[in-house]
Amino acid sequence: MAVCMFSKHDFLKEKVDPKLNKQPTVVDILLKDMMHDQACLLRKLQIAEENRLKMEKAFKQSENKNKILSGLVRSMSGAVSA
């Protein structure tokens, strides 16, 4: 699936005849709006991915702490009963 991406530069490099009073068309406005929405969504996706990685790291750390604490509890309960 091919995705066609337009940048702000694509709009700026378009040659405009100074004699024409070129107003942006509805398509231009919608495309610009969609590009802005896409940029916002990509940023939100990036933040969500960063948060997911942080949560994954915190989860692994808590699993390691649980293992250590479980081992300590077992060793202490074994020492008390002996």
XYZ file of N, CA and C in Angstrom:
246
model
N 0.849 -1.170 0.000
C 0.000 0.000 0.000
C 0.898 1.238 0.000
N 0.786 2.051 -1.000
C 1.600 3.258 -1.117
C 0.895 4.422 -0.429
N 1.675 5.184 0.312
C 1.140 6.350 1.002
C 1.791 7.580 0.396
N 0.984 8.509 -0.014
C 1.486 9.741 -0.612
C 1.508 10.814 0.473
N 2.675 11.331 0.758
C 2.806 12.332 1.811
C 3.169 13.676 1.173
N 2.517 14.714 1.609
C 2.822 16.055 1.146
C 3.351 16.844 2.325
N 4.295 17.686 2.065
C 4.835 18.528 3.122
C 4.462 19.982 2.845
N 4.733 20.802 3.836
C 4.483 22.235 3.678
C 5.317 22.763 2.509
N 6.498 22.198 2.342
C 7.387 22.610 1.249
C 6.724 22.370 -0.112
N 5.967 21.292 -0.240
C 5.278 21.007 -1.502
C 4.329 22.137 -1.880
N 3.681 22.715 -0.887
C 2.753 23.807 -1.165
C 3.504 25.097 -1.494
N 4.620 25.307 -0.817
C 5.357 26.552 -1.008
C 6.084 26.597 -2.346
N 6.521 25.463 -2.874
C 7.284 25.469 -4.118
C 6.399 25.590 -5.358
N 5.093 25.550 -5.145
C 4.165 25.684 -6.267
C 4.321 27.082 -6.871
N 4.456 27.158 -8.179
C 4.632 28.457 -8.847
C 3.270 29.136 -8.989
N 3.227 30.379 -8.559
C 1.983 31.148 -8.618
C 2.207 32.360 -9.519
N 1.333 32.517 -10.464
C 1.398 33.666 -11.364
C 0.941 34.894 -10.581
N 1.799 35.929 -10.471
C 1.413 37.113 -9.689
C 0.165 37.806 -10.227
N -0.158 37.568 -11.500
C -1.352 38.197 -12.069
C -2.630 37.555 -11.530
N -2.485 36.323 -11.087
C -3.668 35.625 -10.567
C -3.754 35.819 -9.060
N -4.943 36.033 -8.604
C -5.157 36.097 -7.167
C -5.570 34.688 -6.739
N -4.571 33.843 -6.574
C -4.856 32.432 -6.310
C -5.276 32.245 -4.851
N -6.503 31.881 -4.678
C -7.020 31.564 -3.352
C -6.908 30.058 -3.150
N -6.655 29.637 -1.922
C -6.593 28.194 -1.697
C -7.958 27.558 -1.961
N -7.913 26.418 -2.595
C -9.161 25.712 -2.878
C -9.580 24.937 -1.638
N -10.776 24.420 -1.686
C -11.278 23.603 -0.579
C -10.363 22.401 -0.373
N -9.898 21.838 -1.475
C -8.998 20.681 -1.382
C -7.697 21.073 -0.694
N -7.152 22.243 -1.043
C -5.926 22.715 -0.396
C -6.130 22.866 1.108
N -7.245 23.469 1.476
C -7.541 23.694 2.893
C -7.721 22.366 3.618
N -8.478 21.455 3.013
C -8.692 20.149 3.640
C -7.388 19.365 3.753
N -6.569 19.430 2.717
C -5.300 18.716 2.743
C -4.389 19.270 3.833
N -4.341 20.577 3.932
C -3.528 21.204 4.973
C -4.040 20.803 6.354
N -5.346 20.788 6.531
C -5.949 20.390 7.799
C -5.642 18.926 8.109
N -5.728 18.080 7.092
C -5.435 16.657 7.288
C -3.964 16.443 7.638
N -3.078 17.215 7.016
C -1.654 17.103 7.330
C -1.388 17.514 8.773
N -2.066 18.555 9.226
C -1.918 18.990 10.615
C -2.424 17.900 11.555
N -3.587 17.330 11.248
C -4.137 16.250 12.071
C -3.192 15.058 12.098
N -2.614 14.729 10.946
C -1.692 13.601 10.868
C -0.465 13.854 11.746
N 0.067 15.069 11.702
C 1.233 15.404 12.521
C 0.894 15.286 14.004
N -0.288 15.764 14.394
C -0.713 15.665 15.794
C -0.868 14.207 16.215
N -1.478 13.405 15.362
C -1.679 11.991 15.682
C -0.351 11.238 15.754
N 0.575 11.560 14.869
C 1.884 10.914 14.919
C 2.617 11.269 16.206
N 2.501 12.514 16.646
C 3.132 12.928 17.910
C 2.495 12.187 19.083
N 1.154 12.085 19.077
C 0.476 11.351 20.149
C 0.887 9.885 20.150
N 1.047 9.314 18.972
C 1.479 7.922 18.857
C 2.890 7.751 19.408
N 3.754 8.703 19.115
C 5.125 8.648 19.618
C 5.137 8.725 21.147
N 4.332 9.616 21.715
C 4.249 9.748 23.168
C 3.697 8.467 23.786
N 2.671 7.891 23.161
C 2.089 6.646 23.665
C 3.118 5.520 23.642
N 3.921 5.457 22.602
C 4.956 4.416 22.511
C 6.016 4.621 23.589
N 6.413 5.874 23.820
C 7.379 6.165 24.884
C 6.812 5.756 26.238
N 5.541 6.064 26.480
C 4.905 5.683 27.743
C 4.808 4.171 27.880
N 4.514 3.474 26.770
C 4.433 2.011 26.806
C 5.781 1.415 27.197
N 6.859 1.953 26.632
C 8.194 1.453 26.961
C 8.535 1.710 28.428
N 8.154 2.881 28.950
C 8.392 3.190 30.361
C 7.617 2.230 31.257
N 6.352 1.969 30.893
C 5.524 1.055 31.694
C 6.095 -0.363 31.647
N 6.561 -0.778 30.480
C 7.144 -2.111 30.340
C 8.387 -2.244 31.217
N 9.215 -1.214 31.234
C 10.421 -1.225 32.065
C 10.048 -1.268 33.547
N 9.070 -0.467 33.942
C 8.629 -0.451 35.342
C 8.043 -1.805 35.739
N 7.310 -2.439 34.829
C 6.725 -3.752 35.112
C 7.821 -4.791 35.331
N 8.852 -4.780 34.493
C 9.959 -5.729 34.648
C 10.685 -5.501 35.969
N 10.873 -4.230 36.332
C 11.526 -3.923 37.603
C 10.688 -4.418 38.776
N 9.370 -4.241 38.693
C 8.511 -4.704 39.792
C 8.495 -6.227 39.865
N 8.559 -6.911 38.719
C 8.646 -8.378 38.732
C 9.926 -8.829 39.427
N 11.037 -8.163 39.131
C 12.308 -8.508 39.777
C 12.238 -8.269 41.281
N 11.639 -7.165 41.699
C 11.495 -6.880 43.130
C 10.610 -7.922 43.796
N 9.544 -8.342 43.113
C 8.666 -9.379 43.654
C 9.424 -10.679 43.872
N 10.256 -11.060 42.916
C 11.049 -12.288 43.049
C 11.974 -12.203 44.250
N 12.630 -11.061 44.397
C 13.551 -10.872 45.526
C 12.789 -10.939 46.843
N 11.663 -10.223 46.926
C 10.879 -10.222 48.166
C 10.308 -11.599 48.472
N 9.856 -12.312 47.456
C 9.335 -13.664 47.667
C 10.425 -14.576 48.210
N 11.610 -14.445 47.664
C 12.743 -15.238 48.156
C 13.074 -14.903 49.593
N 13.039 -13.624 49.936
C 13.308 -13.213 51.321
C 12.247 -13.746 52.274
N 10.985 -13.660 51.873
C 9.898 -14.151 52.727
C 10.047 -15.650 52.943
N 10.346 -16.396 51.885
C 10.527 -17.851 52.013
C 11.703 -18.179 52.933
N 12.798 -17.449 52.760
C 13.967 -17.733 53.602
C 13.697 -17.356 55.054
N 12.952 -16.274 55.270
C 12.624 -15.874 56.646
C 11.642 -16.853 57.274
N 10.653 -17.301 56.533
C 9.683 -18.246 57.093
C 10.360 -19.591 57.346
N 11.325 -19.966 56.531
C 12.080 -21.201 56.756
C 12.964 -21.077 57.983
N 13.541 -19.908 58.213
C 14.409 -19.686 59.373
C 13.593 -19.649 60.652
N 12.386 -19.110 60.603
C 11.532 -19.006 61.793
C 11.017 -20.384 62.185
N 10.633 -21.209 61.227
C 10.062 -22.517 61.536
C 11.139 -23.519 61.934
N 12.397 -23.240 61.618
C 13.466 -24.194 61.931
C 13.953 -24.068 63.341
